[in-house]
PDB file of C-alpha atoms in Angstrom:
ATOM      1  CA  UNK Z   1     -75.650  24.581  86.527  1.00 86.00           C
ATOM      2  CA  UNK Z   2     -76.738  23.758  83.009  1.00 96.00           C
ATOM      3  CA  UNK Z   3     -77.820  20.154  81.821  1.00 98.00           C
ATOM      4  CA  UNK Z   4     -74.394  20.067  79.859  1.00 98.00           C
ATOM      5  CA  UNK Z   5     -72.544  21.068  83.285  1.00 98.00           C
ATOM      6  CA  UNK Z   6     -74.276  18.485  85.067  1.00 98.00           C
ATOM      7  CA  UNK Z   7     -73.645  15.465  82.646  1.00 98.00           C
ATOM      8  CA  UNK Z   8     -70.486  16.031  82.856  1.00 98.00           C
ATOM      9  CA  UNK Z   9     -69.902  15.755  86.106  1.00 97.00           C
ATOM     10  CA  UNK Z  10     -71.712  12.768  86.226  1.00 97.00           C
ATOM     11  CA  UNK Z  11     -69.540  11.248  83.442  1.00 97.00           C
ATOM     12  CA  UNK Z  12     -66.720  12.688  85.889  1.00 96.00           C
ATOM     13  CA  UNK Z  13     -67.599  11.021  88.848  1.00 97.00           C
ATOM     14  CA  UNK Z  14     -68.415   7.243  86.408  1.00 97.00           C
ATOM     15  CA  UNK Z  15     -64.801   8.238  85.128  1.00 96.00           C
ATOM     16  CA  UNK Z  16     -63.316   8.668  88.580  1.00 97.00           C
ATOM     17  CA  UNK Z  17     -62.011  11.509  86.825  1.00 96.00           C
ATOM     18  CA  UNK Z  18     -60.491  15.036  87.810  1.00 95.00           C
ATOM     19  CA  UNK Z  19     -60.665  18.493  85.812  1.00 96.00           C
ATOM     20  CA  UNK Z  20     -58.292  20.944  86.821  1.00 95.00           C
ATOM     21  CA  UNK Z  21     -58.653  24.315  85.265  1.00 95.00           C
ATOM     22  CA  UNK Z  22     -56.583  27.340  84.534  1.00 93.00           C
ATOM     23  CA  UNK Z  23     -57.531  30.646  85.654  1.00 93.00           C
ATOM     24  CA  UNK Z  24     -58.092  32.109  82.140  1.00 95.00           C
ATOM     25  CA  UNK Z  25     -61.033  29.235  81.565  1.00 96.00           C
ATOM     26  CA  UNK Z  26     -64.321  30.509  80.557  1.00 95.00           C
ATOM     27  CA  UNK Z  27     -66.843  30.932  83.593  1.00 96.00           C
ATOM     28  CA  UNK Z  28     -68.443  27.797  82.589  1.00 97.00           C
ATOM     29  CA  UNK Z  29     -65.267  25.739  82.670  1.00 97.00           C
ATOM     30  CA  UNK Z  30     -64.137  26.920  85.843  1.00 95.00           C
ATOM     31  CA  UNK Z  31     -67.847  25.788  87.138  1.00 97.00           C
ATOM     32  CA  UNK Z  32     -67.319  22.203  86.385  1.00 97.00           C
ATOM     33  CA  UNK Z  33     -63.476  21.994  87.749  1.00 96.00           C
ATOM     34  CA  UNK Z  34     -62.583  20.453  90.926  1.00 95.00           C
ATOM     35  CA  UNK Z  35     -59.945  22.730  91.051  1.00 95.00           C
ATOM     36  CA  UNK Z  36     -58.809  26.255  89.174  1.00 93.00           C
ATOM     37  CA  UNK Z  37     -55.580  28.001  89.474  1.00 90.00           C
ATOM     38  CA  UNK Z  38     -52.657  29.640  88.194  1.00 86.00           C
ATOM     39  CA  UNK Z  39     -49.527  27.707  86.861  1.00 80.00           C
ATOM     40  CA  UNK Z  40     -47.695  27.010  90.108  1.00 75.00           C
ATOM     41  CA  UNK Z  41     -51.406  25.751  91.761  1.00 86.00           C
ATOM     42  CA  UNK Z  42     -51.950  23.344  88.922  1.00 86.00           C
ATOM     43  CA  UNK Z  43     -48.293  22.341  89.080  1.00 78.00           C
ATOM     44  CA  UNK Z  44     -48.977  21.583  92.774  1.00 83.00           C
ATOM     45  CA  UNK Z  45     -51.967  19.789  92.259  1.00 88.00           C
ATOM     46  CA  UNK Z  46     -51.172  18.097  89.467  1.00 84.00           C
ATOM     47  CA  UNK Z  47     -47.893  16.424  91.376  1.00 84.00           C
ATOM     48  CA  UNK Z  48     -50.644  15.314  93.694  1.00 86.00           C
ATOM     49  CA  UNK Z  49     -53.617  13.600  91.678  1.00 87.00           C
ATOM     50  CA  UNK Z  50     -54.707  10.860  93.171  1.00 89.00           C
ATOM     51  CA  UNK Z  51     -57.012  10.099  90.270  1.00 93.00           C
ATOM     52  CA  UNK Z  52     -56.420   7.785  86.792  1.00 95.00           C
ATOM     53  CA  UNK Z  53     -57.956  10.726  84.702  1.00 96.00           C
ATOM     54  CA  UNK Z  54     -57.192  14.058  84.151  1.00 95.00           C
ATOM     55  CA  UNK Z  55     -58.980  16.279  82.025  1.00 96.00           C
ATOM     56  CA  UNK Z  56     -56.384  19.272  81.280  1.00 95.00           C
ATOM     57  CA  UNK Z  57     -58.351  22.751  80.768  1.00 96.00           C
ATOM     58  CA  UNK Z  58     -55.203  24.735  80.121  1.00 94.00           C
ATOM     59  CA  UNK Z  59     -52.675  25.217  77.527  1.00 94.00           C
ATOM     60  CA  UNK Z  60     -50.485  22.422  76.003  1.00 94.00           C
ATOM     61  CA  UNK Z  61     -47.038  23.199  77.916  1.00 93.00           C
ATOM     62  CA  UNK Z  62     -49.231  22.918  81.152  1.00 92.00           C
ATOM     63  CA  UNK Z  63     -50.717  19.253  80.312  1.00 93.00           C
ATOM     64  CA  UNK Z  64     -47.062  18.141  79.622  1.00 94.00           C
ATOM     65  CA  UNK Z  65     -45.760  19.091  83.155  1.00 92.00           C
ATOM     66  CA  UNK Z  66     -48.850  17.200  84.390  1.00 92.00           C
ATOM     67  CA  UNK Z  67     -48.101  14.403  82.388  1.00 93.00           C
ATOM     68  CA  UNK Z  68     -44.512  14.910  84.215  1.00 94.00           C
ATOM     69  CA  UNK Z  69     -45.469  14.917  87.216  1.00 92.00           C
ATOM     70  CA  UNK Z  70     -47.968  11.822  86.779  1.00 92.00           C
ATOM     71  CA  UNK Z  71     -46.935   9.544  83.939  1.00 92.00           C
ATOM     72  CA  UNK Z  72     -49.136   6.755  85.776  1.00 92.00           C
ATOM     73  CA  UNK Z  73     -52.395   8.765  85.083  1.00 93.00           C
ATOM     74  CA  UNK Z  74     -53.905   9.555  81.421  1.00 96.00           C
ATOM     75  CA  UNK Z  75     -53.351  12.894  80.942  1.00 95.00           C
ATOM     76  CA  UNK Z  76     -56.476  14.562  78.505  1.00 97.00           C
ATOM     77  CA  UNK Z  77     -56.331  18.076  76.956  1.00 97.00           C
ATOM     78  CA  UNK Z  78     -60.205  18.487  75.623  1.00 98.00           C
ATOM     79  CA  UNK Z  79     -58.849  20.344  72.208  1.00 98.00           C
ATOM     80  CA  UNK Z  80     -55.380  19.618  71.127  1.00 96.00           C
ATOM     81  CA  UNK Z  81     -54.709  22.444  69.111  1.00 97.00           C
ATOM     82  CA  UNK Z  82     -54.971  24.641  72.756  1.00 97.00           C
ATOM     83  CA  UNK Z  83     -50.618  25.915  72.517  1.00 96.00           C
ATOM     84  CA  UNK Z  84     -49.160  28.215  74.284  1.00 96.00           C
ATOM     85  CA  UNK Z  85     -47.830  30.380  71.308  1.00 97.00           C
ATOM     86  CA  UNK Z  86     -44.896  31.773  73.624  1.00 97.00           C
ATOM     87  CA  UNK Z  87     -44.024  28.762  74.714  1.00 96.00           C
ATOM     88  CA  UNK Z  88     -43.303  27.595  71.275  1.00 96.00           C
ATOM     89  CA  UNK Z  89     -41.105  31.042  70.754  1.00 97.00           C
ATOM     90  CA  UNK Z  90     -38.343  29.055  73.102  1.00 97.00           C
ATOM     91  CA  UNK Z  91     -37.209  26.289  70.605  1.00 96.00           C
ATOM     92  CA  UNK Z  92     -34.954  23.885  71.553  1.00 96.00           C
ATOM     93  CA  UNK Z  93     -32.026  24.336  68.847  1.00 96.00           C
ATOM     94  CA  UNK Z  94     -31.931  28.283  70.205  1.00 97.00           C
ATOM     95  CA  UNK Z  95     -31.752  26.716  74.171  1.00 98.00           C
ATOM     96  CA  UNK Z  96     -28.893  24.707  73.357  1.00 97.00           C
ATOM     97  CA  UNK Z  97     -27.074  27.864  71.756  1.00 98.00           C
ATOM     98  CA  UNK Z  98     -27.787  29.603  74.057  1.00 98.00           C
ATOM     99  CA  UNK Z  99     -26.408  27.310  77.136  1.00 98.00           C
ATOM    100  CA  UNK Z 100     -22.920  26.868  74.672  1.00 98.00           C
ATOM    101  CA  UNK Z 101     -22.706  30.756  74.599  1.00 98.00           C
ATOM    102  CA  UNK Z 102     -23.528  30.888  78.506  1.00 98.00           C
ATOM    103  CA  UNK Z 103     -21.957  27.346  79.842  1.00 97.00           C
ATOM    104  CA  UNK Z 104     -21.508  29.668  83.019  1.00 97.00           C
ATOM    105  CA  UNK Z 105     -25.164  30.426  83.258  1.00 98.00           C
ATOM    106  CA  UNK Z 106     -27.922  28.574  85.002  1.00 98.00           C
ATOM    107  CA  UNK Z 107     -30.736  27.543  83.253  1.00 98.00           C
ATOM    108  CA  UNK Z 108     -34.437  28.932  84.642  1.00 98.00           C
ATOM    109  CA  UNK Z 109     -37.436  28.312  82.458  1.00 97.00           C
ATOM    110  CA  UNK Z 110     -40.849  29.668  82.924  1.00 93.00           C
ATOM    111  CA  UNK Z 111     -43.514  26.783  83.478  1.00 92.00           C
ATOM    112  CA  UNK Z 112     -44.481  28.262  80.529  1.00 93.00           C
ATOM    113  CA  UNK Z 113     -42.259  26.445  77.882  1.00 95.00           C
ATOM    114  CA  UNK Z 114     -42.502  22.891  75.896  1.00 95.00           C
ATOM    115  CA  UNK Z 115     -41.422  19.551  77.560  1.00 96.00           C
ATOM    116  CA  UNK Z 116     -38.635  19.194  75.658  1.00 97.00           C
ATOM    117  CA  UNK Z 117     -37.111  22.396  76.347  1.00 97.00           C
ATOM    118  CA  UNK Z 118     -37.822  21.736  80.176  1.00 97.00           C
ATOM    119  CA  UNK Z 119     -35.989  18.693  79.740  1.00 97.00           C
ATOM    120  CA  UNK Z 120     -32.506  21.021  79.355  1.00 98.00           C
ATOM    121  CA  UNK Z 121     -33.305  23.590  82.069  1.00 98.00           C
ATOM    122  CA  UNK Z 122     -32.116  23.234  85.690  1.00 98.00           C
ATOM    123  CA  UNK Z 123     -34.982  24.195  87.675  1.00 97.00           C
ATOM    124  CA  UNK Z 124     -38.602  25.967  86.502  1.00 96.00           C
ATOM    125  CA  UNK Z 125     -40.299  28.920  87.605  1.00 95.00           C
ATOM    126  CA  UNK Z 126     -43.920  30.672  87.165  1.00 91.00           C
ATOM    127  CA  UNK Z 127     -44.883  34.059  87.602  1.00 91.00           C
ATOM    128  CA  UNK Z 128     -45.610  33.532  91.398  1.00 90.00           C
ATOM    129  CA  UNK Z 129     -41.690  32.577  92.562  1.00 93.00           C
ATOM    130  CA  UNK Z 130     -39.713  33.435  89.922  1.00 96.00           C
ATOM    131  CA  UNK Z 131     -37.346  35.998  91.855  1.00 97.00           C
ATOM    132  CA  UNK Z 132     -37.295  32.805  94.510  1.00 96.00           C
ATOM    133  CA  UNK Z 133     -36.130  30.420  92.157  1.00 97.00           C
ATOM    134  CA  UNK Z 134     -33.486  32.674  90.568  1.00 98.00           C
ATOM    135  CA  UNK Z 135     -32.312  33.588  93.993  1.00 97.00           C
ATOM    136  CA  UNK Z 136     -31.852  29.907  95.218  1.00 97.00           C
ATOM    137  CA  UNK Z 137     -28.995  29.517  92.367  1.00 97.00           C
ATOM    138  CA  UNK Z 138     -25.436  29.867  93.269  1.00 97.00           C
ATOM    139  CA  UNK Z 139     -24.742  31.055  89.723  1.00 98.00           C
ATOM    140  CA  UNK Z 140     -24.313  34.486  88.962  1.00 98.00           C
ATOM    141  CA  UNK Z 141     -25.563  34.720  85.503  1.00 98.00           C
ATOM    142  CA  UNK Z 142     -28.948  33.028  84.782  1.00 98.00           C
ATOM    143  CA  UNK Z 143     -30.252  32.206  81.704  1.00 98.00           C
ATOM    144  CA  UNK Z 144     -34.106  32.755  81.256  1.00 98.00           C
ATOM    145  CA  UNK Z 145     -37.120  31.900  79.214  1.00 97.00           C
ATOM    146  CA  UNK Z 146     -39.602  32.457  76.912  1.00 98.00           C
ATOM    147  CA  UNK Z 147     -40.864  35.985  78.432  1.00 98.00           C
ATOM    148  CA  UNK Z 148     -38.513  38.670  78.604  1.00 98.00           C
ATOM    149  CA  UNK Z 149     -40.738  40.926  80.685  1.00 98.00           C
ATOM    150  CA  UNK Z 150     -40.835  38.209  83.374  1.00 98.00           C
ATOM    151  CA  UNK Z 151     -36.737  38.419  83.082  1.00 98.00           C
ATOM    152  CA  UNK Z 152     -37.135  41.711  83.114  1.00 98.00           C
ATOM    153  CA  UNK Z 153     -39.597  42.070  86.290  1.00 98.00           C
ATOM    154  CA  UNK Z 154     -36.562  39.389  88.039  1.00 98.00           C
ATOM    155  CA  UNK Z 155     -33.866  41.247  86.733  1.00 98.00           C
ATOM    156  CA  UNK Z 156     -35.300  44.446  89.023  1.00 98.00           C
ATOM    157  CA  UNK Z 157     -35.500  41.913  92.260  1.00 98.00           C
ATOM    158  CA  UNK Z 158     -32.151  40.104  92.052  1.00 98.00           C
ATOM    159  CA  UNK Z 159     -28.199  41.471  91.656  1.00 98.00           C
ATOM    160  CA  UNK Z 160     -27.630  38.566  89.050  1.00 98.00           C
ATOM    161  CA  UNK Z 161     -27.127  38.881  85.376  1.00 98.00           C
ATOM    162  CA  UNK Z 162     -30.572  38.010  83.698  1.00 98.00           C
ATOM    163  CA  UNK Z 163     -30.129  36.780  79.708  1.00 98.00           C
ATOM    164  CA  UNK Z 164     -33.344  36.329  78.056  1.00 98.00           C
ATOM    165  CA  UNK Z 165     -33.988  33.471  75.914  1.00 98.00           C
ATOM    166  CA  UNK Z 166     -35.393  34.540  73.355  1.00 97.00           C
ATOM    167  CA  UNK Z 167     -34.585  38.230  72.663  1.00 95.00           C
ATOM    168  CA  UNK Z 168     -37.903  39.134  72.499  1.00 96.00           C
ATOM    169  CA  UNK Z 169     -40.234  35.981  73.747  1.00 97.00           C
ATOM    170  CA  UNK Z 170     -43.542  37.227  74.716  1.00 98.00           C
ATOM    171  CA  UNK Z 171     -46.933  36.639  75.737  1.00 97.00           C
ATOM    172  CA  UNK Z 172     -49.704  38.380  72.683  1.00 97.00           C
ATOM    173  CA  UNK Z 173     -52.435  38.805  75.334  1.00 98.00           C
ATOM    174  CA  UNK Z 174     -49.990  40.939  78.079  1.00 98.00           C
ATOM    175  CA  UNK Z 175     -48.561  42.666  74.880  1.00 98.00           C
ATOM    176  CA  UNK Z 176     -52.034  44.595  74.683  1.00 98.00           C
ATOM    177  CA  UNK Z 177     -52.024  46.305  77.641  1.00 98.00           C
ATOM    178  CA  UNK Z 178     -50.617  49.617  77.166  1.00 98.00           C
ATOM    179  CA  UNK Z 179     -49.737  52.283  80.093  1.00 98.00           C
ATOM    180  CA  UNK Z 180     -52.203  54.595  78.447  1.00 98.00           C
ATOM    181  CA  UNK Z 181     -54.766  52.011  79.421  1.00 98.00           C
ATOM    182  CA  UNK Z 182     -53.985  52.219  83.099  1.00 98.00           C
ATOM    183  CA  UNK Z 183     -53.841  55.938  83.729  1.00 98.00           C
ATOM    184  CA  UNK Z 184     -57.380  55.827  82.295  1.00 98.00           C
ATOM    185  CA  UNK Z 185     -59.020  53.427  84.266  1.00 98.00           C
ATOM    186  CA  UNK Z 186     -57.247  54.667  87.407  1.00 98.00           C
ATOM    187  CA  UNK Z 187     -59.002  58.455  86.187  1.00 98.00           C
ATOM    188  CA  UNK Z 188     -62.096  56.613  86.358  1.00 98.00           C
ATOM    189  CA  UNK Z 189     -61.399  54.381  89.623  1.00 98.00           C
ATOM    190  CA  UNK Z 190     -59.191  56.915  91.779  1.00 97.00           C
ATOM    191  CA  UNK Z 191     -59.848  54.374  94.239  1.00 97.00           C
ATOM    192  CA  UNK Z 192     -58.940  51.283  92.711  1.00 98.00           C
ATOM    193  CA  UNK Z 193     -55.782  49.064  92.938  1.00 98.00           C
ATOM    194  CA  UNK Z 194     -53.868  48.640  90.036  1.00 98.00           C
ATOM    195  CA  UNK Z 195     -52.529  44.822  89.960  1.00 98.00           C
ATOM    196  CA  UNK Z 196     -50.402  43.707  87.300  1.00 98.00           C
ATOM    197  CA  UNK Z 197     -48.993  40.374  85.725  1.00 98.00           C
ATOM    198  CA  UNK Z 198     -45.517  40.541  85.511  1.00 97.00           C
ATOM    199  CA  UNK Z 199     -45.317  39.251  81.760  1.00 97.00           C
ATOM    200  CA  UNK Z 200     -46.830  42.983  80.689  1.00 98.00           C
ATOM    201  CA  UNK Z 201     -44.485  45.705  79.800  1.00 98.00           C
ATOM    202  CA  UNK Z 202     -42.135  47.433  81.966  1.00 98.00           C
ATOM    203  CA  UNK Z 203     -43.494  50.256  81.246  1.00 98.00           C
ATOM    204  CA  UNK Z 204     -46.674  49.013  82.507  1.00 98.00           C
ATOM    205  CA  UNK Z 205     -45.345  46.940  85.334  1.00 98.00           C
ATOM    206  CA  UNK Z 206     -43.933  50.807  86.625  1.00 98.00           C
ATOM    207  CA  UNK Z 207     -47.923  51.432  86.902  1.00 98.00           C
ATOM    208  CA  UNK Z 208     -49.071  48.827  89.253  1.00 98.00           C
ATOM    209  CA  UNK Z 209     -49.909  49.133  92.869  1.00 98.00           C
ATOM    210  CA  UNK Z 210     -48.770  45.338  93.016  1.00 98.00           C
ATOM    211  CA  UNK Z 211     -47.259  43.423  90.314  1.00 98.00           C
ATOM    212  CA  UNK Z 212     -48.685  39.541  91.019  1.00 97.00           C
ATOM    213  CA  UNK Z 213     -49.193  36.087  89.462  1.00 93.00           C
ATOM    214  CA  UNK Z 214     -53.351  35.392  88.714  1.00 93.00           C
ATOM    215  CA  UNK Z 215     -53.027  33.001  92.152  1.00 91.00           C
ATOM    216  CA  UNK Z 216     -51.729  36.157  93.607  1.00 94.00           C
ATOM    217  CA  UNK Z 217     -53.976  38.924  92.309  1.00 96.00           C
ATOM    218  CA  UNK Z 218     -56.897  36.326  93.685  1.00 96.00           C
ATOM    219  CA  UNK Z 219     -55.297  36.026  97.421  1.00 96.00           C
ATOM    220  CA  UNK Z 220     -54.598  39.708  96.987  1.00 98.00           C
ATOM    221  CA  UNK Z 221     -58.027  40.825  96.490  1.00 98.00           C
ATOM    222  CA  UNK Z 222     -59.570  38.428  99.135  1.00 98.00           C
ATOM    223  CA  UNK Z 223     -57.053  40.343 101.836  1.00 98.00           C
ATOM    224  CA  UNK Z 224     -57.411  43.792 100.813  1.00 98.00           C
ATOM    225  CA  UNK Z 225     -59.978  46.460 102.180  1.00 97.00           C
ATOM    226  CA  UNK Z 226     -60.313  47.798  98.677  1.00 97.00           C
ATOM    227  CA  UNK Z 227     -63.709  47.265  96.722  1.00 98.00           C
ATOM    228  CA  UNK Z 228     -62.126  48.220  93.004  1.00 98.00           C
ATOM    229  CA  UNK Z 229     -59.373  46.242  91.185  1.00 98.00           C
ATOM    230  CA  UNK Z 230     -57.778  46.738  87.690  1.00 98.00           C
ATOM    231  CA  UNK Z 231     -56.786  43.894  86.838  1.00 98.00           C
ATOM    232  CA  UNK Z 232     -53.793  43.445  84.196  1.00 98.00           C
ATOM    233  CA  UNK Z 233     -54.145  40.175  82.659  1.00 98.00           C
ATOM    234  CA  UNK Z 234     -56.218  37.924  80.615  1.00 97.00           C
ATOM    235  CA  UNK Z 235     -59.830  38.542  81.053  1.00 97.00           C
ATOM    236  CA  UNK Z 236     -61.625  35.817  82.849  1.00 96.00           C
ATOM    237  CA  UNK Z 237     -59.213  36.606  85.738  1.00 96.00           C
ATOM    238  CA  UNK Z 238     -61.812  38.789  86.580  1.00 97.00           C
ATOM    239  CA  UNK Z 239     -64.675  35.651  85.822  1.00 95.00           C
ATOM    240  CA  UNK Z 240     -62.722  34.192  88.475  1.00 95.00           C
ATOM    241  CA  UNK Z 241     -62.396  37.120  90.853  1.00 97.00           C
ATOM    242  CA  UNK Z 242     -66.307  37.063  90.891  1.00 97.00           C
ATOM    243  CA  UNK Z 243     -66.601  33.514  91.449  1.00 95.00           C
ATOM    244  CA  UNK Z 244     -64.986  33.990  94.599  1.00 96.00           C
ATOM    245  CA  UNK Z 245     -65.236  37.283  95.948  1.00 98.00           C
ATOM    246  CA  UNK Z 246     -68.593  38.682  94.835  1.00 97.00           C
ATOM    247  CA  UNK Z 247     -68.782  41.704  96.357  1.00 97.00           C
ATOM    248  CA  UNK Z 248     -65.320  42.785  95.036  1.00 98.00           C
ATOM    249  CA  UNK Z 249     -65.617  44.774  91.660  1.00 98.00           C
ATOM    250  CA  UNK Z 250     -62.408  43.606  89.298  1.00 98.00           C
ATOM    251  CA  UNK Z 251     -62.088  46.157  86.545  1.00 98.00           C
ATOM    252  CA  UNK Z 252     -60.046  44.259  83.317  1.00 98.00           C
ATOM    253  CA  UNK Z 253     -57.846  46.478  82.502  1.00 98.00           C
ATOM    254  CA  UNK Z 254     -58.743  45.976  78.323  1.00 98.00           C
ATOM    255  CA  UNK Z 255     -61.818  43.685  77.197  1.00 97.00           C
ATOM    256  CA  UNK Z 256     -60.221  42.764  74.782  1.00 98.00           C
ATOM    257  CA  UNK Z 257     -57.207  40.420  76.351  1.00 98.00           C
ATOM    258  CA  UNK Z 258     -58.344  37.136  75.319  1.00 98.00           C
ATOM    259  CA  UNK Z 259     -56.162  33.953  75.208  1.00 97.00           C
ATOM    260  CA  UNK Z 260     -57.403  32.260  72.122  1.00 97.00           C
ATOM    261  CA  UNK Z 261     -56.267  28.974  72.361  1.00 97.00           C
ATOM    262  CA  UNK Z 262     -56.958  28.516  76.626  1.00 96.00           C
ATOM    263  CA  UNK Z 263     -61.340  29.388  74.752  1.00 97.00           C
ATOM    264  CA  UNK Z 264     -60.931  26.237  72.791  1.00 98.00           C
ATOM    265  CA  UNK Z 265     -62.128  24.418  75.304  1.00 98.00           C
ATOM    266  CA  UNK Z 266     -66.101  24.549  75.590  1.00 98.00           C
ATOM    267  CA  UNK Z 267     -68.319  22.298  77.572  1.00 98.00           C
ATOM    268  CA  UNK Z 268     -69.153  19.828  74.481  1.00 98.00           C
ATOM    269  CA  UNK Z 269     -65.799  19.261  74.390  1.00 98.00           C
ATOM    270  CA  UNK Z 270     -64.861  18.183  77.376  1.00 98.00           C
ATOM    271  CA  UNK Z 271     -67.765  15.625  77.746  1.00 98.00           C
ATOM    272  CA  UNK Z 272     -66.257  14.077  74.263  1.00 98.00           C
ATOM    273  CA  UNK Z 273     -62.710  14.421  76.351  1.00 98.00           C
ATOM    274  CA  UNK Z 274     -64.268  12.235  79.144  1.00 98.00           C
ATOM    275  CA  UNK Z 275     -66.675   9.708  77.170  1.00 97.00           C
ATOM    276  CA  UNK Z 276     -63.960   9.209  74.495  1.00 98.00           C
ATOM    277  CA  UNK Z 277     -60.952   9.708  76.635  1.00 97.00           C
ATOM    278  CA  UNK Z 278     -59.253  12.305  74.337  1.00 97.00           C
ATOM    279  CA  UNK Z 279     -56.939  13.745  73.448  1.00 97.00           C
ATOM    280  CA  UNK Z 280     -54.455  12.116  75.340  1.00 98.00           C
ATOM    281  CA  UNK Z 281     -51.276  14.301  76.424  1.00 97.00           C
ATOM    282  CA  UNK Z 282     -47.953  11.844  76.795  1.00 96.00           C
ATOM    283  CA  UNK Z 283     -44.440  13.165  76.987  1.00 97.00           C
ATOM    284  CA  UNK Z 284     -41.184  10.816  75.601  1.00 97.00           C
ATOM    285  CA  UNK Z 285     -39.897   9.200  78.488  1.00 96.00           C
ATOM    286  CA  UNK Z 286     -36.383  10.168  78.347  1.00 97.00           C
ATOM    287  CA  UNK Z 287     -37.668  13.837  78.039  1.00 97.00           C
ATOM    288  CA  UNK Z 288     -39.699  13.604  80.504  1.00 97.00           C
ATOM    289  CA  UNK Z 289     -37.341  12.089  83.184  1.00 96.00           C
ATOM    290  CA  UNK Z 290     -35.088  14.785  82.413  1.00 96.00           C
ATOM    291  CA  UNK Z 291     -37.628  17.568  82.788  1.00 96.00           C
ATOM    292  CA  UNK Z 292     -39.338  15.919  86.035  1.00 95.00           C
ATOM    293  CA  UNK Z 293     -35.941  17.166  87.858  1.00 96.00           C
ATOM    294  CA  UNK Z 294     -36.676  20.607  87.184  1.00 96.00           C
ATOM    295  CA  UNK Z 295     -39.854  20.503  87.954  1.00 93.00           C
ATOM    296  CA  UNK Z 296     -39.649  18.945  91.114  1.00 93.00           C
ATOM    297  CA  UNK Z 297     -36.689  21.105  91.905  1.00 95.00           C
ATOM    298  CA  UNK Z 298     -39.002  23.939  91.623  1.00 93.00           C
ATOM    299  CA  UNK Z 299     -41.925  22.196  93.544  1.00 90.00           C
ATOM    300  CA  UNK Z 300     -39.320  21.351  96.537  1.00 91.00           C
ATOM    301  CA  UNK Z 301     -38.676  25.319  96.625  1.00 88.00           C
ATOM    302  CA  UNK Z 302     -42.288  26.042  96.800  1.00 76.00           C
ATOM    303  CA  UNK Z 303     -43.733  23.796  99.476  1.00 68.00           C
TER     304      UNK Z 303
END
């Protein structure tokens, strides 16, 4: 570890601190957390924190459900301009329509949405149990956002109607990936698995060996035989393949899928975070009571 690495946990430990950290985190990041994971592994961990601070190395919608889950504990996001630009596709005025057009419909967001569209679903999802959530509903007709390739991927695992909310809410970085991409890599790496995150294409989704969450892929290439892996998502998923299989070889399936705002953070920044305790992430109260139901409705179906 670097100097900068090690202050900071020092200033951690003073703090009596915690930094959780998504998968999509720099190497260097991911070095300093005490714990790294996809969506539905933060959401776990972060409804069990048993510390006053948290230092948030993720998106924005992903400090808010921690801030949810803990509104005893400051919440910190080291840059506050890290957002989620698909979760900001799902506005709340086009929910509301939406469940008026569809008062039939359950309401299923991806974790991947703001707090105070949370606040009017009936129970959340991530990439990892979607098709579980949706299948635990008595309704027949479910409505379901931001990403319409995650409907779409549920919509090919369940017999219920799946409306997307938005038409076309999306994820920029899986929006690279093209199918021309996979065929070829899997030219070059005849050998290789192909796994997938379900917010690509369908097109590209028809391509994958396995189509899996990043906590998935991870758990997927620590059980399989297989030395390659192309790996169909944001590119430090493979930074964090390496970290913890290092004699696996994860192939990313283009260089270029970066998530811009999840690079804000940078080491400097989250020693300010610490020493200053900034920028602190708080949710309204009566949005956030409302959203803690579907949260924990989602968390109840996962343990």
């Amino acid at each position: 570890m670097n100097q900068l690495q090690k202050e900071i946990i020092k200033l951690k430990e003073d703090k009596n601190a915690i930094i959780l950290a998504h998968n999509y985190q720099k190497k260097e990041i991911q070095e300093i957390a005490d714990f790294s994971g996809d969506s539905l592994e933060l959401c776990i961990e972060a409804s069990k924190i048993h510390k006053p601070i948290v230092v948030f190395c993720g998106v924005d919608f992903m400090a808010e459900t921690a801030n949810i889950l803990n509104p005893d504990k400051k919440i910190l996001i080291p840059d506050k301009e890290a957002e989620c630009p698909m979760a900001h596709m799902l506005t709340l005025k086009e929910l509301k329509k939406a469940k008026r057009e569809h008062p039939d419909a359950a309401v299923v967001l991806y974790v991947n949405t703001l707090a105070e569209a949370k606040a009017e679903a009936d129970i959340l999802c991530t990439s990892a149990n979607a098709v579980q959530v949706v299948e635990s509903l008595k309704e027949d007709k479910i409505l379901f956002g931001p990403d319409k390739n995650l409907a779409w991927y549920v919509s090919q695992h369940t017999d219920k109607e799946i409306i997307p909310v938005p038409e076309d809410g999306h994820c920029y970085v899986h929006k690279m990936f093209t199918t021309e991409q996979v065929k070829k890599l899997k030219k070059e790496h005849p050998n290789a698995e192909v796994l997938i995150h379900p917010e690509c294409d369908p097109e590209v989704q028809k391509l994958a060996d396995r189509i899996l969450s990043t906590g998935g892929m991870l758990r997927r290439v620590g059980e399989s035989p297989n030395q390659d892996f192309i790996i169909g998502t944001e590119v430090d998923m493979t930074t964090r393949i390496k970290m913890e299989f290092p004699d696996k070889n994860p192939i990313p399936l283009f260089k270029e899928a970066i998530c811009e705002p999840m690079k804000l953070h940078t080491l400097p920044k989250v020693k300010k975070s610490l020493l200053n305790e900034e920028y602190v992430v708080k949710v309204p109260y009566n949005i956030a009571k409302r959203a803690r139901k579907a949260v924990e409705r989602m968390l109840e179906l996962s343990a």
